[in-house]
PDB file of C-alpha atoms and ligand atoms in Angstrom:
ATOM      1  CA  MET A   1    -137.514   7.155 -81.437  1.00 92.00           C
ATOM      2  CA  ARG A   2    -138.387   7.336 -77.722  1.00 96.00           C
ATOM      3  CA  LEU A   3    -137.003   4.454 -75.719  1.00 96.00           C
ATOM      4  CA  ILE A   4    -136.730   3.332 -72.137  1.00 97.00           C
ATOM      5  CA  ILE A   5    -134.223   0.819 -70.886  1.00 96.00           C
ATOM      6  CA  THR A   6    -135.088  -0.834 -67.599  1.00 96.00           C
ATOM      7  CA  GLY A   7    -133.940  -3.757 -65.491  1.00 95.00           C
ATOM      8  CA  PRO A   8    -132.380  -4.604 -62.135  1.00 94.00           C
ATOM      9  CA  PRO A   9    -129.196  -2.839 -61.069  1.00 90.00           C
ATOM     10  CA  ALA A  10    -126.182  -3.899 -63.172  1.00 86.00           C
ATOM     11  CA  ALA A  11    -128.322  -5.667 -65.777  1.00 90.00           C
ATOM     12  CA  GLY A  12    -126.265  -3.853 -68.427  1.00 87.00           C
ATOM     13  CA  LYS A  13    -128.463  -0.818 -69.043  1.00 91.00           C
ATOM     14  CA  GLY A  14    -125.531   1.594 -69.034  1.00 87.00           C
ATOM     15  CA  SER A  15    -123.491  -0.649 -71.380  1.00 86.00           C
ATOM     16  CA  ILE A  16    -126.226  -1.081 -73.989  1.00 92.00           C
ATOM     17  CA  ALA A  17    -127.449   2.529 -73.849  1.00 92.00           C
ATOM     18  CA  PRO A  18    -124.656   3.968 -76.066  1.00 92.00           C
ATOM     19  CA  PHE A  19    -125.324   1.310 -78.751  1.00 93.00           C
ATOM     20  CA  LEU A  20    -129.043   2.104 -78.822  1.00 93.00           C
ATOM     21  CA  ALA A  21    -128.427   5.848 -78.759  1.00 93.00           C
ATOM     22  CA  LYS A  22    -126.040   5.601 -81.705  1.00 93.00           C
ATOM     23  CA  GLU A  23    -128.259   3.240 -83.712  1.00 92.00           C
ATOM     24  CA  TYR A  24    -131.335   5.447 -83.420  1.00 92.00           C
ATOM     25  CA  GLY A  25    -129.585   8.851 -83.262  1.00 93.00           C
ATOM     26  CA  ILE A  26    -131.077   9.708 -79.879  1.00 94.00           C
ATOM     27  CA  LEU A  27    -129.752  11.155 -76.658  1.00 94.00           C
ATOM     28  CA  PRO A  28    -129.177   8.819 -73.696  1.00 94.00           C
ATOM     29  CA  ILE A  29    -130.418  10.280 -70.410  1.00 95.00           C
ATOM     30  CA  SER A  30    -129.537   8.494 -67.169  1.00 95.00           C
ATOM     31  CA  THR A  31    -131.243   9.746 -64.007  1.00 96.00           C
ATOM     32  CA  GLY A  32    -128.617   7.952 -61.881  1.00 93.00           C
ATOM     33  CA  GLN A  33    -125.908   9.861 -63.758  1.00 93.00           C
ATOM     34  CA  MET A  34    -127.769  13.160 -63.276  1.00 96.00           C
ATOM     35  CA  PHE A  35    -127.941  12.501 -59.533  1.00 96.00           C
ATOM     36  CA  ARG A  36    -124.243  11.566 -59.392  1.00 93.00           C
ATOM     37  CA  GLU A  37    -123.346  14.822 -61.182  1.00 94.00           C
ATOM     38  CA  GLU A  38    -125.333  16.800 -58.605  1.00 95.00           C
ATOM     39  CA  ILE A  39    -123.516  14.932 -55.822  1.00 95.00           C
ATOM     40  CA  LYS A  40    -120.141  15.720 -57.392  1.00 93.00           C
ATOM     41  CA  LYS A  41    -120.982  19.453 -57.356  1.00 95.00           C
ATOM     42  CA  GLN A  42    -121.567  19.144 -53.582  1.00 94.00           C
ATOM     43  CA  THR A  43    -124.669  21.351 -53.697  1.00 93.00           C
ATOM     44  CA  PRO A  44    -127.105  21.171 -50.736  1.00 94.00           C
ATOM     45  CA  LEU A  45    -129.311  18.956 -52.932  1.00 94.00           C
ATOM     46  CA  GLY A  46    -126.286  16.858 -53.876  1.00 95.00           C
ATOM     47  CA  LEU A  47    -125.475  16.183 -50.224  1.00 95.00           C
ATOM     48  CA  LYS A  48    -129.034  14.939 -49.591  1.00 95.00           C
ATOM     49  CA  LEU A  49    -128.904  12.787 -52.716  1.00 96.00           C
ATOM     50  CA  LYS A  50    -125.649  11.180 -51.600  1.00 94.00           C
ATOM     51  CA  VAL A  51    -127.292   9.865 -48.432  1.00 94.00           C
ATOM     52  CA  ILE A  52    -130.141   8.319 -50.470  1.00 94.00           C
ATOM     53  CA  LEU A  53    -127.884   6.767 -53.137  1.00 91.00           C
ATOM     54  CA  ASP A  54    -125.441   5.424 -50.568  1.00 88.00           C
ATOM     55  CA  ARG A  55    -128.305   3.593 -48.853  1.00 87.00           C
ATOM     56  CA  GLY A  56    -129.411   2.078 -52.152  1.00 86.00           C
ATOM     57  CA  GLU A  57    -132.816   3.750 -51.804  1.00 91.00           C
ATOM     58  CA  LEU A  58    -134.791   5.555 -54.480  1.00 94.00           C
ATOM     59  CA  VAL A  59    -134.943   9.330 -54.763  1.00 97.00           C
ATOM     60  CA  SER A  60    -138.511  10.637 -54.320  1.00 97.00           C
ATOM     61  CA  ASP A  61    -140.806  10.408 -57.318  1.00 97.00           C
ATOM     62  CA  ASN A  62    -141.541  14.130 -57.091  1.00 96.00           C
ATOM     63  CA  LEU A  63    -137.951  15.267 -57.327  1.00 96.00           C
ATOM     64  CA  THR A  64    -137.086  12.707 -60.007  1.00 97.00           C
ATOM     65  CA  ASN A  65    -140.128  13.563 -62.119  1.00 97.00           C
ATOM     66  CA  GLN A  66    -139.396  17.296 -61.936  1.00 96.00           C
ATOM     67  CA  MET A  67    -135.808  16.740 -62.970  1.00 96.00           C
ATOM     68  CA  VAL A  68    -136.756  14.505 -65.905  1.00 97.00           C
ATOM     69  CA  GLU A  69    -139.475  16.888 -67.032  1.00 97.00           C
ATOM     70  CA  ALA A  70    -137.011  19.799 -67.139  1.00 95.00           C
ATOM     71  CA  ARG A  71    -134.531  17.647 -69.061  1.00 96.00           C
ATOM     72  CA  LEU A  72    -137.090  16.417 -71.611  1.00 96.00           C
ATOM     73  CA  LYS A  73    -138.168  19.985 -72.371  1.00 95.00           C
ATOM     74  CA  LYS A  74    -134.718  20.809 -73.735  1.00 95.00           C
ATOM     75  CA  GLU A  75    -134.203  21.242 -77.464  1.00 94.00           C
ATOM     76  CA  ASP A  76    -131.666  18.402 -77.823  1.00 93.00           C
ATOM     77  CA  VAL A  77    -134.271  15.687 -77.142  1.00 93.00           C
ATOM     78  CA  LYS A  78    -136.710  16.869 -79.822  1.00 88.00           C
ATOM     79  CA  ASN A  79    -135.862  13.897 -82.024  1.00 87.00           C
ATOM     80  CA  GLY A  80    -136.092  11.323 -79.281  1.00 94.00           C
ATOM     81  CA  PHE A  81    -134.380  10.010 -76.204  1.00 96.00           C
ATOM     82  CA  LEU A  82    -133.291   6.918 -74.400  1.00 96.00           C
ATOM     83  CA  LEU A  83    -134.195   6.995 -70.730  1.00 97.00           C
ATOM     84  CA  ASP A  84    -131.847   4.816 -68.706  1.00 95.00           C
ATOM     85  CA  GLY A  85    -133.032   4.128 -65.137  1.00 94.00           C
ATOM     86  CA  TYR A  86    -136.264   6.109 -65.437  1.00 97.00           C
ATOM     87  CA  PRO A  87    -139.094   5.439 -64.739  1.00 98.00           C
ATOM     88  CA  ARG A  88    -138.454   3.297 -61.678  1.00 97.00           C
ATOM     89  CA  SER A  89    -141.980   3.216 -60.269  1.00 97.00           C
ATOM     90  CA  ILE A  90    -145.539   3.128 -61.581  1.00 97.00           C
ATOM     91  CA  ASN A  91    -145.975   6.704 -60.369  1.00 97.00           C
ATOM     92  CA  GLN A  92    -143.017   7.822 -62.516  1.00 98.00           C
ATOM     93  CA  ALA A  93    -144.308   5.853 -65.513  1.00 98.00           C
ATOM     94  CA  GLU A  94    -147.719   7.508 -65.246  1.00 98.00           C
ATOM     95  CA  PHE A  95    -146.087  10.911 -64.918  1.00 98.00           C
ATOM     96  CA  LEU A  96    -144.053  10.291 -68.068  1.00 98.00           C
ATOM     97  CA  ASP A  97    -147.101   9.062 -70.013  1.00 97.00           C
ATOM     98  CA  LYS A  98    -148.998  12.211 -69.064  1.00 97.00           C
ATOM     99  CA  PHE A  99    -146.068  14.472 -69.926  1.00 97.00           C
ATOM    100  CA  LEU A 100    -145.672  12.864 -73.356  1.00 97.00           C
ATOM    101  CA  ALA A 101    -149.423  12.791 -74.071  1.00 97.00           C
ATOM    102  CA  GLU A 102    -149.615  16.545 -73.434  1.00 96.00           C
ATOM    103  CA  ARG A 103    -147.022  16.968 -76.166  1.00 94.00           C
ATOM    104  CA  ASN A 104    -148.682  14.502 -78.543  1.00 95.00           C
ATOM    105  CA  GLU A 105    -145.738  12.176 -78.138  1.00 94.00           C
ATOM    106  CA  LYS A 106    -145.495   8.552 -77.072  1.00 93.00           C
ATOM    107  CA  LEU A 107    -142.951   5.907 -76.204  1.00 96.00           C
ATOM    108  CA  ASP A 108    -141.902   3.524 -78.961  1.00 94.00           C
ATOM    109  CA  TYR A 109    -140.342   0.707 -76.926  1.00 95.00           C
ATOM    110  CA  VAL A 110    -139.401  -0.261 -73.404  1.00 96.00           C
ATOM    111  CA  ILE A 111    -136.428  -2.595 -73.298  1.00 95.00           C
ATOM    112  CA  SER A 112    -136.373  -4.738 -70.201  1.00 95.00           C
ATOM    113  CA  LEU A 113    -133.142  -6.572 -69.328  1.00 94.00           C
ATOM    114  CA  TYR A 114    -133.081  -9.443 -66.852  1.00 91.00           C
ATOM    115  CA  LEU A 115    -130.560 -11.799 -65.237  1.00 91.00           C
ATOM    116  CA  GLU A 116    -130.027 -13.879 -62.084  1.00 91.00           C
ATOM    117  CA  GLU A 117    -129.403 -12.258 -58.692  1.00 92.00           C
ATOM    118  CA  GLU A 118    -125.980 -13.868 -58.134  1.00 91.00           C
ATOM    119  CA  ILE A 119    -124.671 -12.545 -61.452  1.00 92.00           C
ATOM    120  CA  ILE A 120    -126.069  -9.129 -60.568  1.00 92.00           C
ATOM    121  CA  ILE A 121    -124.108  -9.171 -57.304  1.00 95.00           C
ATOM    122  CA  LYS A 122    -120.819 -10.039 -59.056  1.00 93.00           C
ATOM    123  CA  ARG A 123    -121.462  -7.401 -61.678  1.00 91.00           C
ATOM    124  CA  ILE A 124    -122.058  -4.759 -59.012  1.00 92.00           C
ATOM    125  CA  VAL A 125    -119.254  -5.662 -56.642  1.00 94.00           C
ATOM    126  CA  GLY A 126    -116.784  -6.051 -59.533  1.00 95.00           C
ATOM    127  CA  ARG A 127    -117.857  -2.938 -61.429  1.00 92.00           C
ATOM    128  CA  ARG A 128    -115.200  -0.305 -62.136  1.00 95.00           C
ATOM    129  CA  ILE A 129    -115.536   2.917 -64.134  1.00 95.00           C
ATOM    130  CA  CYS A 130    -112.994   5.160 -65.793  1.00 96.00           C
ATOM    131  CA  PRO A 131    -113.690   8.634 -64.362  1.00 94.00           C
ATOM    132  CA  LYS A 132    -112.137  10.221 -67.453  1.00 96.00           C
ATOM    133  CA  CYS A 133    -113.780   8.474 -70.434  1.00 95.00           C
ATOM    134  CA  GLY A 134    -116.633   6.604 -68.710  1.00 91.00           C
ATOM    135  CA  LYS A 135    -115.575   3.146 -69.977  1.00 91.00           C
ATOM    136  CA  LEU A 136    -116.991   0.371 -67.812  1.00 88.00           C
ATOM    137  CA  TYR A 137    -115.060  -2.691 -66.622  1.00 92.00           C
ATOM    138  CA  ASN A 138    -115.693  -5.620 -64.306  1.00 91.00           C
ATOM    139  CA  ILE A 139    -112.905  -7.333 -62.389  1.00 93.00           C
ATOM    140  CA  TYR A 140    -114.680 -10.740 -62.792  1.00 91.00           C
ATOM    141  CA  PHE A 141    -116.005 -10.545 -66.364  1.00 88.00           C
ATOM    142  CA  THR A 142    -114.341  -7.758 -68.367  1.00 89.00           C
ATOM    143  CA  LYS A 143    -111.028  -7.005 -66.698  1.00 94.00           C
ATOM    144  CA  PRO A 144    -108.842  -4.112 -67.820  1.00 96.00           C
ATOM    145  CA  LYS A 145    -105.459  -5.204 -69.268  1.00 96.00           C
ATOM    146  CA  PHE A 146    -103.709  -3.832 -66.169  1.00 96.00           C
ATOM    147  CA  ASP A 147    -105.325  -4.008 -62.727  1.00 94.00           C
ATOM    148  CA  GLU A 148    -107.543  -1.035 -61.880  1.00 95.00           C
ATOM    149  CA  VAL A 149    -106.340   1.089 -64.841  1.00 97.00           C
ATOM    150  CA  CYS A 150    -108.333   2.165 -67.940  1.00 97.00           C
ATOM    151  CA  ASP A 151    -107.159   0.480 -71.182  1.00 97.00           C
ATOM    152  CA  LEU A 152    -107.964   3.590 -73.204  1.00 97.00           C
ATOM    153  CA  ASP A 153    -106.340   6.410 -71.264  1.00 97.00           C
ATOM    154  CA  GLY A 154    -104.435   4.890 -68.330  1.00 96.00           C
ATOM    155  CA  THR A 155    -106.603   6.632 -65.700  1.00 97.00           C
ATOM    156  CA  ALA A 156    -107.037   4.865 -62.329  1.00 97.00           C
ATOM    157  CA  LEU A 157    -110.469   3.203 -62.286  1.00 97.00           C
ATOM    158  CA  ILE A 158    -113.015   4.048 -59.594  1.00 96.00           C
ATOM    159  CA  LYS A 159    -115.819   2.157 -57.864  1.00 93.00           C
ATOM    160  CA  ARG A 160    -119.249   3.712 -57.282  1.00 86.00           C
ATOM    161  CA  SER A 161    -119.830   4.244 -53.548  1.00 85.00           C
ATOM    162  CA  ASP A 162    -123.146   2.325 -53.809  1.00 84.00           C
ATOM    163  CA  ASP A 163    -121.489  -0.715 -55.443  1.00 89.00           C
ATOM    164  CA  THR A 164    -121.198  -2.888 -52.325  1.00 91.00           C
ATOM    165  CA  GLU A 165    -122.834  -6.301 -51.773  1.00 93.00           C
ATOM    166  CA  GLN A 166    -125.038  -5.110 -48.925  1.00 92.00           C
ATOM    167  CA  ILE A 167    -126.354  -2.126 -50.882  1.00 90.00           C
ATOM    168  CA  ALA A 168    -126.666  -4.270 -54.013  1.00 92.00           C
ATOM    169  CA  ARG A 169    -129.031  -6.710 -52.225  1.00 93.00           C
ATOM    170  CA  GLN A 170    -131.034  -3.754 -50.939  1.00 91.00           C
ATOM    171  CA  ARG A 171    -131.250  -2.264 -54.448  1.00 91.00           C
ATOM    172  CA  ILE A 172    -132.430  -5.596 -55.885  1.00 94.00           C
ATOM    173  CA  LYS A 173    -135.187  -5.782 -53.237  1.00 94.00           C
ATOM    174  CA  ILE A 174    -136.302  -2.254 -54.071  1.00 94.00           C
ATOM    175  CA  TYR A 175    -136.172  -3.063 -57.773  1.00 95.00           C
ATOM    176  CA  GLU A 176    -138.443  -6.109 -57.290  1.00 96.00           C
ATOM    177  CA  LYS A 177    -140.940  -4.132 -55.238  1.00 96.00           C
ATOM    178  CA  GLN A 178    -141.024  -0.755 -56.998  1.00 96.00           C
ATOM    179  CA  THR A 179    -139.651  -1.144 -60.521  1.00 97.00           C
ATOM    180  CA  ALA A 180    -140.430  -4.712 -61.660  1.00 96.00           C
ATOM    181  CA  PRO A 181    -144.199  -3.938 -61.810  1.00 97.00           C
ATOM    182  CA  LEU A 182    -143.347  -1.686 -64.784  1.00 97.00           C
ATOM    183  CA  ILE A 183    -142.747  -4.801 -66.885  1.00 96.00           C
ATOM    184  CA  GLU A 184    -146.436  -5.728 -66.741  1.00 96.00           C
ATOM    185  CA  TYR A 185    -147.416  -2.050 -67.123  1.00 97.00           C
ATOM    186  CA  TYR A 186    -145.574  -1.731 -70.441  1.00 97.00           C
ATOM    187  CA  LYS A 187    -146.481  -5.272 -71.567  1.00 95.00           C
ATOM    188  CA  GLN A 188    -150.131  -4.246 -71.368  1.00 96.00           C
ATOM    189  CA  LYS A 189    -149.318  -1.295 -73.618  1.00 95.00           C
ATOM    190  CA  GLY A 190    -147.739  -3.661 -76.168  1.00 93.00           C
ATOM    191  CA  ILE A 191    -144.353  -1.912 -76.249  1.00 94.00           C
ATOM    192  CA  LEU A 192    -142.213  -4.237 -74.134  1.00 94.00           C
ATOM    193  CA  ILE A 193    -139.081  -5.953 -75.432  1.00 93.00           C
ATOM    194  CA  SER A 194    -137.433  -8.378 -72.972  1.00 89.00           C
ATOM    195  CA  SER A 195    -133.899  -9.646 -73.232  1.00 87.00           C
ATOM    196  CA  TYR A 196    -131.737 -11.855 -71.001  1.00 83.00           C
ATOM    197  CA  SER A 197    -128.452 -10.000 -70.544  1.00 79.00           C
ATOM    198  CA  GLY A 198    -126.212 -12.485 -68.711  1.00 75.00           C
ATOM    199  CA  HIS A 199    -123.400 -14.623 -70.245  1.00 72.00           C
ATOM    200  CA  LYS A 200    -123.556 -12.596 -73.425  1.00 76.00           C
ATOM    201  CA  LYS A 201    -121.485  -9.873 -74.988  1.00 82.00           C
ATOM    202  CA  VAL A 202    -123.123  -6.433 -74.974  1.00 85.00           C
ATOM    203  CA  GLU A 203    -123.017  -6.451 -78.789  1.00 89.00           C
ATOM    204  CA  ASP A 204    -125.014  -9.716 -78.906  1.00 89.00           C
ATOM    205  CA  THR A 205    -127.689  -8.476 -76.505  1.00 88.00           C
ATOM    206  CA  PHE A 206    -127.906  -5.286 -78.555  1.00 90.00           C
ATOM    207  CA  ASP A 207    -128.300  -7.272 -81.797  1.00 89.00           C
ATOM    208  CA  LEU A 208    -131.145  -9.309 -80.285  1.00 88.00           C
ATOM    209  CA  ILE A 209    -132.940  -6.152 -79.164  1.00 89.00           C
ATOM    210  CA  LYS A 210    -132.467  -4.537 -82.565  1.00 87.00           C
ATOM    211  CA  LYS A 211    -133.917  -7.586 -84.313  1.00 86.00           C
ATOM    212  CA  GLN A 212    -137.005  -7.463 -82.098  1.00 84.00           C
ATOM    213  CA  VAL A 213    -137.518  -3.759 -82.919  1.00 81.00           C
ATOM    214  CA  ILE A 214    -137.175  -4.479 -86.624  1.00 73.00           C
ATOM    215  CA  ALA A 215    -139.505  -7.521 -86.433  1.00 76.00           C
ATOM    216  CA  ASP A 216    -142.091  -5.514 -84.535  1.00 74.00           C
ATOM    217  CA  ASP A 217    -141.906  -2.547 -86.941  1.00 71.00           C
ATOM    218  CA  HIS A 218    -142.355  -4.993 -89.805  1.00 65.00           C
ATOM    219  CA  ASN A 219    -145.509  -6.384 -88.144  1.00 65.00           C
ATOM    220  CA  LYS A 220    -146.890  -2.862 -87.850  1.00 62.00           C
ATOM    221  CA  ILE A 221    -146.605  -2.226 -91.613  1.00 51.00           C
TER     222      ILE A 221
HETATM  223  P1  AMP B   4    -128.448   3.972 -61.555  1.00 52.39           P
HETATM  224  O1  AMP B   4    -127.237   4.708 -62.026  1.00 52.39           O
HETATM  225  O2  AMP B   4    -129.551   3.955 -62.576  1.00 52.39           O
HETATM  226  O3  AMP B   4    -128.130   2.614 -61.004  1.00 52.39           O
HETATM  227  O4  AMP B   4    -129.027   4.819 -60.322  1.00 52.39           O
HETATM  228  C1  AMP B   4    -128.269   5.024 -59.148  1.00 52.39           C
HETATM  229  C2  AMP B   4    -129.186   5.489 -58.019  1.00 52.39           C
HETATM  230  O5  AMP B   4    -129.800   6.742 -58.374  1.00 52.39           O
HETATM  231  C3  AMP B   4    -130.336   4.566 -57.684  1.00 52.39           C
HETATM  232  O6  AMP B   4    -129.966   3.510 -56.809  1.00 52.39           O
HETATM  233  C4  AMP B   4    -131.302   5.543 -57.021  1.00 52.39           C
HETATM  234  O7  AMP B   4    -130.886   5.865 -55.709  1.00 52.39           O
HETATM  235  C5  AMP B   4    -131.131   6.797 -57.872  1.00 52.39           C
HETATM  236  N1  AMP B   4    -132.059   6.818 -59.026  1.00 52.39           N
HETATM  237  C6  AMP B   4    -131.739   6.725 -60.339  1.00 52.39           C
HETATM  238  N2  AMP B   4    -132.823   6.807 -61.121  1.00 52.39           N
HETATM  239  C7  AMP B   4    -133.876   6.938 -60.281  1.00 52.39           C
HETATM  240  C8  AMP B   4    -135.272   7.052 -60.461  1.00 52.39           C
HETATM  241  N3  AMP B   4    -135.831   7.012 -61.690  1.00 52.39           N
HETATM  242  N4  AMP B   4    -136.058   7.190 -59.359  1.00 52.39           N
HETATM  243  C9  AMP B   4    -135.534   7.234 -58.133  1.00 52.39           C
HETATM  244  N5  AMP B   4    -134.215   7.118 -57.869  1.00 52.39           N
HETATM  245  C10 AMP B   4    -133.386   6.965 -58.935  1.00 52.39           C
END
């Protein structure tokens, strides 16, 4: 199975990704995470990336495409993948289509999450991450038992440096302009699954998505 999960920032892509990856036995690949790892290593590239991410802007299509191409050529994605946060522009989507076509492969589904701007803002500003185990929290919606500490391993939670209201509004604007056109792009291809992801538990959103995949596969038989 080859899947894409897309949606505005903080729509819940990173929370649903592990469920989808487990269900379909595929590897989740997050371009945002790959960039953050490069930043952590403090390489010359990482330092440039930090400036871009901190402004809430997108990394260039060229660099992102090259990085994804190298990643998708690795052995561990032979059986499929779940791309989280890629593609984020029509140019990237076309690049991916071409890359897959050259390998006689194609995407199965694109899952598009959506929710209102004001919920997005609260989700971003309230988002906390455990740097040790990666568990996600939100101080408004899914608080840890003790303030700012991970329930699972007691590690102090951290906030992403781009998780501020000002940057969040900028990222939403960029999403609307550059990434939202992908919804129509994949709708035309007949592989789009849309799901509202606010006011619902991750498990429920995941169940709805799964049912749509099953219903669609049934229609194909
Ligand atoms: P995310 O973790 O998906 O929210 O991504 C964090 C940041 O990484 C974004 O705000 C962008 O600056 C950058 N980024 C992630 N994926 C892409 C992409 N496909 N194209 C360009 N920039 C990206």
